[in-house]
Amino acid sequence: MVDATVGSVSEIGVLLRKYRVRAGLTQEELANRSGVSVRAISDMERGVARSPQRRTIDSLAGPLSLRSDEIAQLHKSARRSRAATPSGEPVTPRRIFDSPVVAQLPPDLHDLTGREQEIEQLRRCVETQVTGNRTGRVVVLSGAPGTGKTSLAIRAAHDLADHFPDGQMFLKLRGMSEEATSAADVLHLVLRSLGIDISSIPVELEHLAGLCRSLLAERAVLIVLDDAADEGQVRPLLVGGPRSLTLVTSRHVLAGLEGAGRLSLDVLAHHQAVALVGTIIGTDRVEAEAGVADELVELCGRLPLAIRIAANRLASRPAWPLSHLVSQLRGRSKRLRALTAGDLDIRSVFDLSYRQLRPITAAVFRRVALIPGSDFSVTTARVLLDARREDDIDLLLDELVDASLVQLAPAQGRYQLHDLLCEFAKDLLAEKEEPETVREVEKHLDHWLMEMATAAGRFFQPCADMETPPVATSCFDDALSARKWLEAEAGAWSGAIRRLAARGDHRRIVDLADAMCWYPEFGGTADLWYEVFDQAMHSAILLGSKKEEAARRN
Ligand SMILES: Nc1ncnc2c1ncn2[C@@H]1O[C@H](COP(=O)(O)OP(=O)(O)O)[C@@H](O)[C@H]1O
Ligand SMILES: [Mg+2]
């Protein structure tokens, strides 16, 4: 499913988290020392609260050992948020033609390190495409998972934004996952973000592409297609006109896209990898143990993803010498090397951080890999735990974010798992949990998703048709919030349908399709509806009900 990037992590949230990690404090420790509640700190870091009061910032400054310029920056950022959202409502975007300007870029990585050469090469690549005056201007950024393609594409897109005043789109293609996004779904999202009403969006891929092309023909738009599976997925999405540019990231070079500019991203150069450790834990610590830092980055395969996880572990333990982590990593790397072959150094880095988690946090990490879709909410993650548990799932997820095992997603209040970490978490599930337990958790999650989706669908039935009136749930209580839930969680509930079908749990699918039959007029994409109703028809046949089947065929 397409992931609509709406809200974003706030600047103040990014800064606060950075300062807290630098101070080596957990949210609880900071709360105890500052008198600001854990909830308030968590909300600020996640961007839920974006404009804290002056005195809140002042209370945090001492325990975080902030310099005066850092305090001033926090105050400034809080003031900016207040000015931008006087009533807490999103700012209305400037309008061009008849549609809003699309500004979908996720926030830039504030501590992106190195890559100066690559940024320059990328800039030249874009220039060549632009001055070449081609109609299909495309640049492909390729490289192995975890090398920093997405981060670099986002940086480049922010840098280039001024050249594309009609908007910047960021679309997740999920090429590495089992459920890559269909081209039709992506184009549907492009049209929605251009302000096209859902009832005017065509169904056929060809028509979708045609409409996108004509709408974008005159505009200067930057389109980032993140994580493309192959050329076949990208080709129908090249809809930008002569003033637009498409920046694609992929683990493949996509040689079949003729005329595209290309840049391959490798792991970091040694000195840049060491610099990244310094950015995260402070250069003093790196300089104090220079030789050890050299070994640390090599143990991480100079892969930015692994370095970030290892260095965050050091950042939250200011008293640890680097050598302590390195000797742990050496031992683990040797042990894993004896067991398997492949990307072992990287695995050892993940494994070491994973082993330091509390059992409950480790369970959350393993189990969030069971949530289908590209990102997830706190509420969905909560379903994976035993309902009687008192633990606050927000805080557990924040612990995982602190360890860089889970990332904050661009959409506010949502989280995401990097593909490599998702594979790692799935392996852990197989290794650490009983297969029966995993099946039960997955089933429980799927049933909950179906229950919510079915309840949400009922909000769209016409009054005359209300055999089962809609009821409020903990996730939504009216048609608008039900629609938002269905859109944000489409990847999750459509994934649940596939798993239910594979398990032969057809009743729930038929019930969902029944409840949903009016919703397509309000949301979702043609591909999604085809999948839901086609599956529901098969399910009805398998349930052996002629009546159900007849209803589905209509
Ligand atoms: N140059 C860099 N400096 C700092 N962190 C980086 C850099 N490149 C990547 N990262 C970090 O590494 C992780 C993986 O990066 P990402 O861009 O998602 O990789 P990819 O898209 O190639 O899989 C992210 O946590 C990101 O913050
Ligand atoms: Mg990526």
XYZ file of C-alpha atoms and ligand atoms in Angstrom:
582
model
C 0.000 0.000 0.000
C 0.996 3.561 -0.549
C 2.058 5.474 2.450
C 0.663 8.994 2.541
C 3.235 11.147 4.262
C 1.196 13.738 6.035
C 2.550 14.932 9.374
C 6.214 14.950 10.306
C 8.523 14.607 13.228
C 9.025 18.126 14.562
C 12.336 19.931 14.662
C 12.062 20.366 18.411
C 11.438 16.625 18.807
C 14.561 15.760 16.828
C 16.669 18.205 18.841
C 15.364 17.077 22.224
C 15.992 13.434 21.460
C 19.484 14.238 20.241
C 20.318 16.168 23.416
C 18.842 13.496 25.676
C 20.769 10.691 23.980
C 23.922 12.832 24.167
C 23.348 13.297 27.908
C 22.998 9.530 28.253
C 19.545 9.826 29.851
C 16.439 7.735 29.346
C 13.133 9.590 29.184
C 12.376 8.478 32.751
C 15.721 9.748 34.048
C 15.214 13.075 32.308
C 11.705 13.287 33.760
C 13.009 12.643 37.284
C 15.707 15.265 36.978
C 13.659 17.963 35.254
C 10.241 17.562 36.829
C 8.688 17.398 33.314
C 6.512 14.287 32.933
C 7.685 11.274 30.908
C 4.556 11.617 28.804
C 5.308 15.260 27.968
C 8.899 14.392 27.015
C 7.755 11.480 24.888
C 5.090 13.619 23.176
C 7.612 16.335 22.366
C 10.131 13.866 20.952
C 7.512 12.190 18.792
C 6.250 15.485 17.454
C 2.850 15.083 19.126
C 3.576 18.248 21.143
C 5.505 20.724 19.015
C 5.446 23.979 20.922
C 6.339 23.435 24.590
C 6.120 26.304 27.047
C 9.220 28.372 27.804
C 9.458 27.065 31.338
C 9.330 23.441 30.115
C 12.383 24.052 27.939
C 14.122 25.838 30.795
C 13.463 22.907 33.142
C 15.006 20.497 30.642
C 18.059 22.640 29.951
C 19.917 21.852 33.189
C 19.605 18.061 33.178
C 20.481 18.022 29.468
C 23.533 20.262 30.070
C 22.450 22.493 27.210
C 24.609 25.386 26.050
C 22.946 28.772 25.787
C 22.857 28.618 21.962
C 21.129 25.246 22.165
C 18.515 26.587 24.583
C 17.946 29.544 22.282
C 17.501 27.193 19.328
C 14.865 25.187 21.225
C 12.957 28.352 22.142
C 13.127 29.538 18.548
C 11.864 26.256 17.197
C 8.973 26.191 19.719
C 8.054 29.753 18.732
C 8.096 28.821 15.048
C 5.736 25.899 15.673
C 3.408 28.141 17.658
C 3.340 30.719 14.884
C 2.818 28.091 12.189
C -0.057 26.333 13.921
C -1.995 28.844 15.989
C -4.825 26.431 16.713
C -2.910 23.208 16.435
C -4.336 22.726 12.945
C -2.095 21.956 9.955
C -1.053 25.003 7.971
C -3.025 25.518 4.758
C -0.613 25.114 1.871
C -0.108 27.758 -0.792
C -2.215 26.970 -3.849
C -0.963 26.659 -7.396
C -3.421 26.076 -10.211
C -6.330 24.445 -8.499
C -4.494 22.118 -6.183
C -2.417 22.400 -3.051
C 1.367 22.471 -3.277
C 2.552 19.050 -2.327
C 5.299 19.149 0.287
C 5.713 15.562 1.317
C 9.408 15.263 2.047
C 10.233 13.548 5.325
C 12.460 15.611 7.607
C 16.103 15.826 6.646
C 18.562 13.783 8.723
C 20.031 16.475 10.980
C 23.291 14.580 11.527
C 23.961 13.230 8.053
C 27.721 12.770 7.988
C 30.170 12.543 5.084
C 28.817 11.900 1.596
C 29.987 15.334 0.398
C 31.321 13.814 -2.799
C 28.166 11.841 -3.438
C 25.973 14.903 -2.813
C 28.059 16.824 -5.342
C 27.872 13.953 -7.855
C 24.146 13.760 -7.367
C 23.845 17.508 -7.914
C 25.842 17.224 -11.161
C 23.754 14.285 -12.237
C 20.577 16.323 -11.722
C 22.109 19.259 -13.584
C 22.983 17.095 -16.572
C 19.444 15.775 -16.692
C 17.951 19.239 -16.353
C 20.175 20.998 -18.895
C 19.873 18.033 -21.236
C 16.296 19.243 -21.602
C 14.920 15.718 -21.699
C 11.284 15.060 -21.073
C 11.845 12.151 -18.719
C 14.457 13.421 -16.294
C 15.390 10.550 -14.008
C 18.235 9.966 -11.569
C 18.774 6.573 -9.952
C 20.560 6.257 -6.620
C 21.448 2.607 -6.064
C 23.206 0.677 -3.307
C 22.910 -2.084 -0.734
C 20.338 -1.813 2.065
C 21.514 0.344 4.958
C 24.038 2.374 2.932
C 21.946 5.523 3.297
C 20.117 5.838 -0.047
C 16.866 7.063 1.461
C 18.663 9.512 3.767
C 20.711 10.895 0.887
C 17.712 11.166 -1.437
C 15.840 13.118 1.235
C 18.823 15.431 1.741
C 19.163 15.982 -2.011
C 15.430 16.585 -2.358
C 15.490 19.252 0.381
C 18.490 20.882 -1.284
C 16.750 20.864 -4.664
C 13.294 21.854 -3.412
C 13.632 25.468 -4.570
C 14.078 24.310 -8.155
C 10.736 22.519 -7.995
C 8.339 25.156 -6.652
C 5.207 23.252 -7.632
C 5.864 20.524 -5.093
C 7.944 17.649 -3.838
C 6.473 14.172 -3.529
C 7.912 11.296 -1.560
C 6.494 7.894 -2.465
C 7.456 4.613 -0.851
C 7.574 1.778 -3.372
C 8.602 -0.877 -0.825
C 10.574 -2.803 -3.400
C 12.401 -4.850 -0.799
C 9.303 -6.099 0.929
C 7.072 -8.963 -0.117
C 4.291 -6.451 -0.758
C 5.819 -3.943 -3.155
C 3.445 -1.054 -3.853
C 1.608 -1.321 -7.175
C 2.192 1.419 -9.729
C -1.563 2.094 -9.816
C -1.619 2.702 -6.063
C 1.280 5.130 -6.312
C -0.375 7.092 -9.132
C -3.613 7.125 -7.171
C -1.768 8.776 -4.307
C -0.138 11.289 -6.642
C -3.577 12.280 -7.933
C -5.017 12.521 -4.436
C -2.158 14.732 -3.336
C -2.770 16.950 -6.367
C -6.243 17.521 -4.996
C -8.172 15.264 -7.415
C -11.412 14.006 -5.940
C -11.523 10.248 -5.434
C -14.593 9.909 -7.642
C -12.657 11.397 -10.590
C -9.689 9.027 -10.303
C -9.621 6.448 -13.108
C -9.130 2.747 -12.479
C -6.899 1.565 -15.327
C -3.169 2.074 -14.951
C -2.933 3.604 -18.412
C -5.586 6.227 -17.596
C -4.100 6.948 -14.197
C -0.730 7.587 -15.816
C -2.323 9.703 -18.541
C -4.104 11.932 -16.041
C -0.958 12.322 -13.919
C 1.015 13.230 -17.057
C -1.412 15.881 -18.138
C -1.634 17.391 -14.650
C 2.124 17.462 -14.215
C 2.969 18.501 -17.775
C 3.466 22.187 -16.936
C 4.601 21.865 -13.373
C 8.030 21.795 -11.824
C 7.697 18.891 -9.411
C 10.306 16.717 -7.732
C 9.189 13.110 -7.313
C 11.180 10.794 -5.056
C 10.411 7.113 -5.644
C 11.972 5.406 -2.653
C 13.072 1.773 -2.736
C 12.057 0.619 -6.203
C 12.004 -3.123 -6.875
C 12.824 -2.980 -10.590
C 12.351 -1.081 -13.846
C 8.878 -2.541 -14.300
C 7.682 -0.895 -11.103
C 9.228 2.461 -11.997
C 8.355 2.876 -15.696
C 4.629 3.621 -15.332
C 5.528 6.130 -12.624
C 7.630 8.350 -14.864
C 4.841 10.872 -15.306
C 6.693 14.150 -14.701
C 6.860 16.655 -17.564
C 9.903 18.539 -18.870
C 10.137 20.746 -15.762
C 10.001 17.832 -13.291
C 12.604 15.398 -12.000
C 12.225 11.868 -10.661
C 14.782 10.648 -8.144
C 14.651 6.887 -7.663
C 16.377 4.859 -4.948
C 16.822 1.149 -5.380
C 19.109 -1.671 -4.380
C 19.504 -2.303 -8.137
C 21.089 -0.017 -10.725
C 17.938 -0.214 -12.905
C 20.023 -0.393 -16.074
C 16.856 -0.729 -18.150
C 15.882 2.912 -17.490
C 17.607 4.392 -20.505
C 18.946 7.900 -20.320
C 18.721 8.050 -16.531
C 21.552 9.626 -14.537
C 23.098 7.126 -12.113
C 24.957 7.131 -8.846
C 25.934 4.072 -6.812
C 26.259 4.412 -3.098
C 28.833 2.265 -1.326
C 29.400 1.882 2.404
C 31.120 4.902 3.999
C 34.807 5.581 3.487
C 36.737 4.691 6.652
C 37.303 8.289 7.790
C 33.648 9.172 7.198
C 32.533 6.138 9.167
C 34.714 7.260 12.091
C 33.345 10.786 11.695
C 29.798 9.394 11.970
C 30.684 7.748 15.287
C 32.034 11.151 16.397
C 28.833 12.903 15.322
C 26.792 10.561 17.468
C 28.937 10.186 20.597
C 31.124 13.283 20.418
C 34.569 13.621 18.879
C 36.302 13.706 22.300
C 35.436 10.122 22.990
C 36.515 9.026 19.527
C 39.818 10.873 19.767
C 40.497 9.377 23.180
C 40.315 5.883 21.656
C 41.138 6.458 18.010
C 42.454 2.964 17.243
C 39.414 1.382 18.835
C 37.038 3.563 16.818
C 38.839 2.354 13.681
C 38.111 -1.226 14.626
C 34.533 -0.411 15.617
C 33.607 0.960 12.199
C 35.206 -1.998 10.439
C 33.231 -4.370 12.676
C 30.149 -2.494 11.464
C 31.178 -3.096 7.851
C 31.234 0.745 7.522
C 27.500 0.457 6.940
C 25.758 3.627 8.245
C 22.791 1.662 9.583
C 25.047 -0.573 11.709
C 27.266 2.309 12.813
C 24.258 4.255 14.015
C 23.037 1.360 16.129
C 26.466 0.679 17.634
C 27.184 4.356 18.277
C 23.774 4.973 19.837
C 24.572 2.232 22.283
C 27.697 4.135 23.259
C 25.866 7.461 23.326
C 23.425 6.215 25.925
C 26.347 4.941 28.062
C 28.664 7.923 28.436
C 30.860 6.110 30.956
C 31.639 3.166 28.683
C 34.978 3.066 26.899
C 34.662 2.239 23.189
C 36.851 -0.790 23.796
C 34.102 -2.341 25.909
C 31.672 -2.376 22.993
C 34.353 -3.482 20.545
C 35.357 -6.504 22.617
C 31.696 -7.490 22.938
C 31.259 -7.138 19.184
C 34.388 -9.107 18.405
C 33.174 -11.983 20.545
C 29.706 -11.987 19.057
C 30.939 -11.663 15.507
C 33.177 -14.712 16.003
C 30.346 -16.718 17.509
C 27.883 -15.876 14.735
C 30.542 -16.441 12.088
C 30.871 -20.001 13.372
C 27.152 -20.511 12.955
C 26.305 -18.987 9.575
C 27.742 -17.173 6.613
C 26.915 -13.822 5.042
C 26.432 -10.357 6.506
C 27.716 -11.410 9.865
C 29.372 -8.311 11.169
C 26.187 -6.367 10.649
C 24.179 -9.060 12.351
C 26.479 -8.944 15.380
C 25.855 -5.229 15.718
C 22.092 -5.733 15.631
C 22.353 -8.711 17.938
C 24.375 -6.920 20.549
C 21.919 -4.044 20.834
C 19.000 -6.429 20.801
C 20.456 -8.413 23.716
C 20.611 -5.340 25.896
C 16.884 -4.752 25.669
C 14.583 -5.628 28.532
C 12.639 -8.833 27.744
C 9.413 -6.908 27.186
C 11.071 -4.423 24.811
C 12.782 -7.276 22.966
C 9.384 -8.929 22.511
C 7.953 -5.723 21.024
C 10.890 -5.496 18.609
C 10.451 -9.084 17.417
C 6.715 -8.786 17.069
C 6.393 -5.474 15.253
C 7.869 -7.393 12.304
C 4.488 -9.149 12.140
C 2.613 -5.941 11.301
C 2.034 -5.804 7.532
C 2.551 -2.450 5.776
C 5.292 0.134 5.688
C 4.781 1.734 9.106
C 2.636 1.249 12.199
C 0.929 3.095 15.015
C 1.344 2.666 18.761
C -2.187 1.263 18.961
C -1.432 -1.521 16.495
C 1.817 -2.372 18.273
C -0.085 -2.608 21.566
C -2.179 -5.455 20.146
C 0.979 -7.572 19.904
C 1.395 -7.637 23.664
C -0.565 -9.434 26.282
C -3.501 -7.098 26.953
C -3.070 -7.368 30.716
C 0.403 -5.925 30.629
C 0.687 -2.578 32.259
C 3.750 -1.499 30.298
C 3.323 1.642 28.317
C 3.909 0.651 24.723
C 4.863 4.239 23.778
C 7.784 4.067 26.122
C 8.855 0.647 24.892
C 8.825 1.923 21.316
C 10.777 4.982 22.385
C 13.411 2.688 23.901
C 13.672 0.941 20.539
C 13.995 4.284 18.766
C 16.746 5.283 21.195
C 18.585 2.089 20.291
C 17.942 2.866 16.570
C 16.342 -0.552 16.150
C 13.083 1.169 15.185
C 12.786 4.528 13.384
C 10.229 7.300 13.687
C 8.190 7.313 10.473
C 7.566 10.623 8.699
C 3.843 10.470 9.455
C 3.275 11.782 12.945
C 2.940 9.239 15.749
C 4.010 6.320 13.527
C 7.039 4.067 13.534
C 8.890 2.021 10.923
C 11.402 -0.799 10.765
C 14.315 -0.710 8.318
C 14.138 -3.706 5.927
C 17.332 -5.279 7.284
C 16.087 -4.935 10.844
C 12.726 -6.357 9.832
C 14.477 -9.462 8.474
C 16.505 -9.650 11.669
C 13.362 -9.367 13.827
C 11.646 -12.100 11.814
C 14.617 -14.418 12.320
C 14.472 -13.692 16.037
C 10.784 -14.553 16.102
C 11.587 -17.968 14.642
C 14.522 -18.425 16.989
C 13.155 -17.123 20.291
C 9.437 -17.751 20.306
C 7.417 -20.939 20.076
C 5.875 -21.292 16.587
C 2.495 -21.731 18.247
C 2.889 -18.423 20.121
C 3.879 -16.581 16.942
C 0.865 -18.014 15.141
C -1.407 -16.944 18.006
C 0.002 -13.403 18.124
C -0.308 -13.056 14.353
C -3.858 -14.369 14.435
C -4.808 -12.053 17.275
C -3.359 -9.084 15.360
C -5.154 -10.051 12.138
C -8.469 -10.494 13.930
C -8.096 -7.124 15.599
C -7.255 -5.445 12.275
C -10.307 -7.049 10.653
C -12.506 -6.046 13.557
C -11.347 -2.430 13.278
C -11.589 -2.330 9.468
C -15.075 -3.844 9.582
C -16.186 -1.344 12.233
C -14.664 1.520 10.213
C -16.378 0.396 6.995
C -19.792 0.624 8.677
C -19.465 4.391 9.060
C -19.986 4.739 5.300
C -23.192 2.805 4.825
C -26.212 4.934 3.896
C -28.746 5.379 6.719
C -31.368 3.317 4.878
C -28.998 0.375 4.748
C -28.077 0.348 8.410
C -28.738 -3.181 9.563
C -25.696 -2.871 11.793
C -25.204 0.714 12.934
C -21.609 1.946 13.251
C -20.060 1.931 16.695
C -17.152 3.926 18.076
C -13.908 2.080 18.815
C -10.733 3.098 20.586
C -9.307 4.045 17.149
C -12.132 6.141 15.667
C -15.572 7.443 16.521
C -16.942 9.063 13.379
C -16.733 8.767 9.599
C -13.783 11.141 9.304
C -11.623 9.387 11.880
C -12.702 5.980 10.501
C -11.581 7.068 7.056
C -8.259 8.299 8.375
C -7.719 4.989 10.154
C -8.584 2.962 7.043
C -6.162 4.992 4.951
C -3.288 5.008 7.410
C -3.682 1.302 8.156
C -4.514 0.077 4.640
C -1.211 -1.788 4.367
C -1.921 -3.524 7.677
C -5.526 -4.597 7.160
C -5.050 -5.601 3.514
C -2.051 -7.681 4.631
C -4.244 -9.260 7.298
C -6.779 -10.260 4.618
C -4.043 -12.119 2.728
C -2.960 -13.977 5.862
C -6.537 -14.835 6.817
C -7.151 -16.211 3.324
C -4.010 -18.336 3.576
C -5.225 -19.675 6.928
C -8.683 -20.427 5.537
C -10.403 -17.920 7.852
C -12.948 -16.844 5.237
C -15.870 -15.720 7.367
C -14.105 -12.578 8.565
C -13.142 -11.610 5.012
C -16.721 -11.884 3.805
C -17.946 -9.846 6.791
C -15.354 -7.172 6.121
C -16.291 -6.916 2.440
C -19.937 -6.563 3.471
C -19.188 -3.734 5.870
C -16.915 -2.078 3.316
C -19.157 -2.041 0.303
C -19.865 1.725 0.541
C -16.390 2.861 1.476
C -14.829 2.789 -2.046
C -16.703 6.005 -2.824
C -14.762 7.729 -0.068
C -11.281 6.223 -0.047
C -8.905 3.405 -0.952
C -7.523 2.615 -4.387
C -8.888 0.533 -7.262
C -6.205 -2.128 -6.734
C -7.112 -2.391 -3.086
C -10.813 -2.755 -3.838
C -10.186 -5.299 -6.512
C -8.136 -7.314 -4.040
C -10.663 -7.062 -1.192
C -13.763 -7.893 -3.217
C -12.083 -10.523 -5.362
C -10.794 -12.269 -2.253
C -14.224 -11.930 -0.627
C -15.788 -13.665 -3.631
C -13.333 -16.563 -3.390
C -13.924 -16.746 0.337
C -17.689 -16.854 -0.220
C -17.257 -19.698 -2.716
C -15.071 -21.583 -0.266
C -17.630 -21.042 2.487
C -20.059 -22.729 0.128
C -22.667 -20.039 0.337
C -24.470 -19.373 -2.917
C -26.165 -16.326 -1.403
C -22.852 -14.813 -0.350
C -21.312 -15.519 -3.712
C -24.236 -13.949 -5.553
C -23.956 -10.857 -3.342
C -20.214 -10.610 -4.058
C -20.659 -11.076 -7.807
C -23.031 -8.103 -7.895
N 25.624 9.648 5.868
C 24.939 9.278 6.950
N 25.131 9.908 8.126
C 24.438 9.549 9.215
N 23.547 8.556 9.265
C 23.318 7.886 8.131
C 23.985 8.208 6.919
N 23.545 7.383 5.957
C 22.623 6.582 6.552
N 22.494 6.874 7.840
C 21.622 6.171 8.806
O 21.637 4.806 8.447
C 20.342 4.253 8.517
C 19.968 3.625 7.187
O 19.877 4.623 6.214
P 18.846 4.561 5.003
O 18.931 5.876 4.329
O 17.528 4.109 5.484
O 19.507 3.413 4.122
P 18.950 2.700 2.803
O 17.861 3.532 2.264
O 20.135 2.640 1.884
O 18.524 1.326 3.240
C 19.412 5.340 8.971
O 19.221 5.195 10.348
C 20.187 6.627 8.720
O 19.883 7.530 9.730
Mg 15.839 3.050 1.974
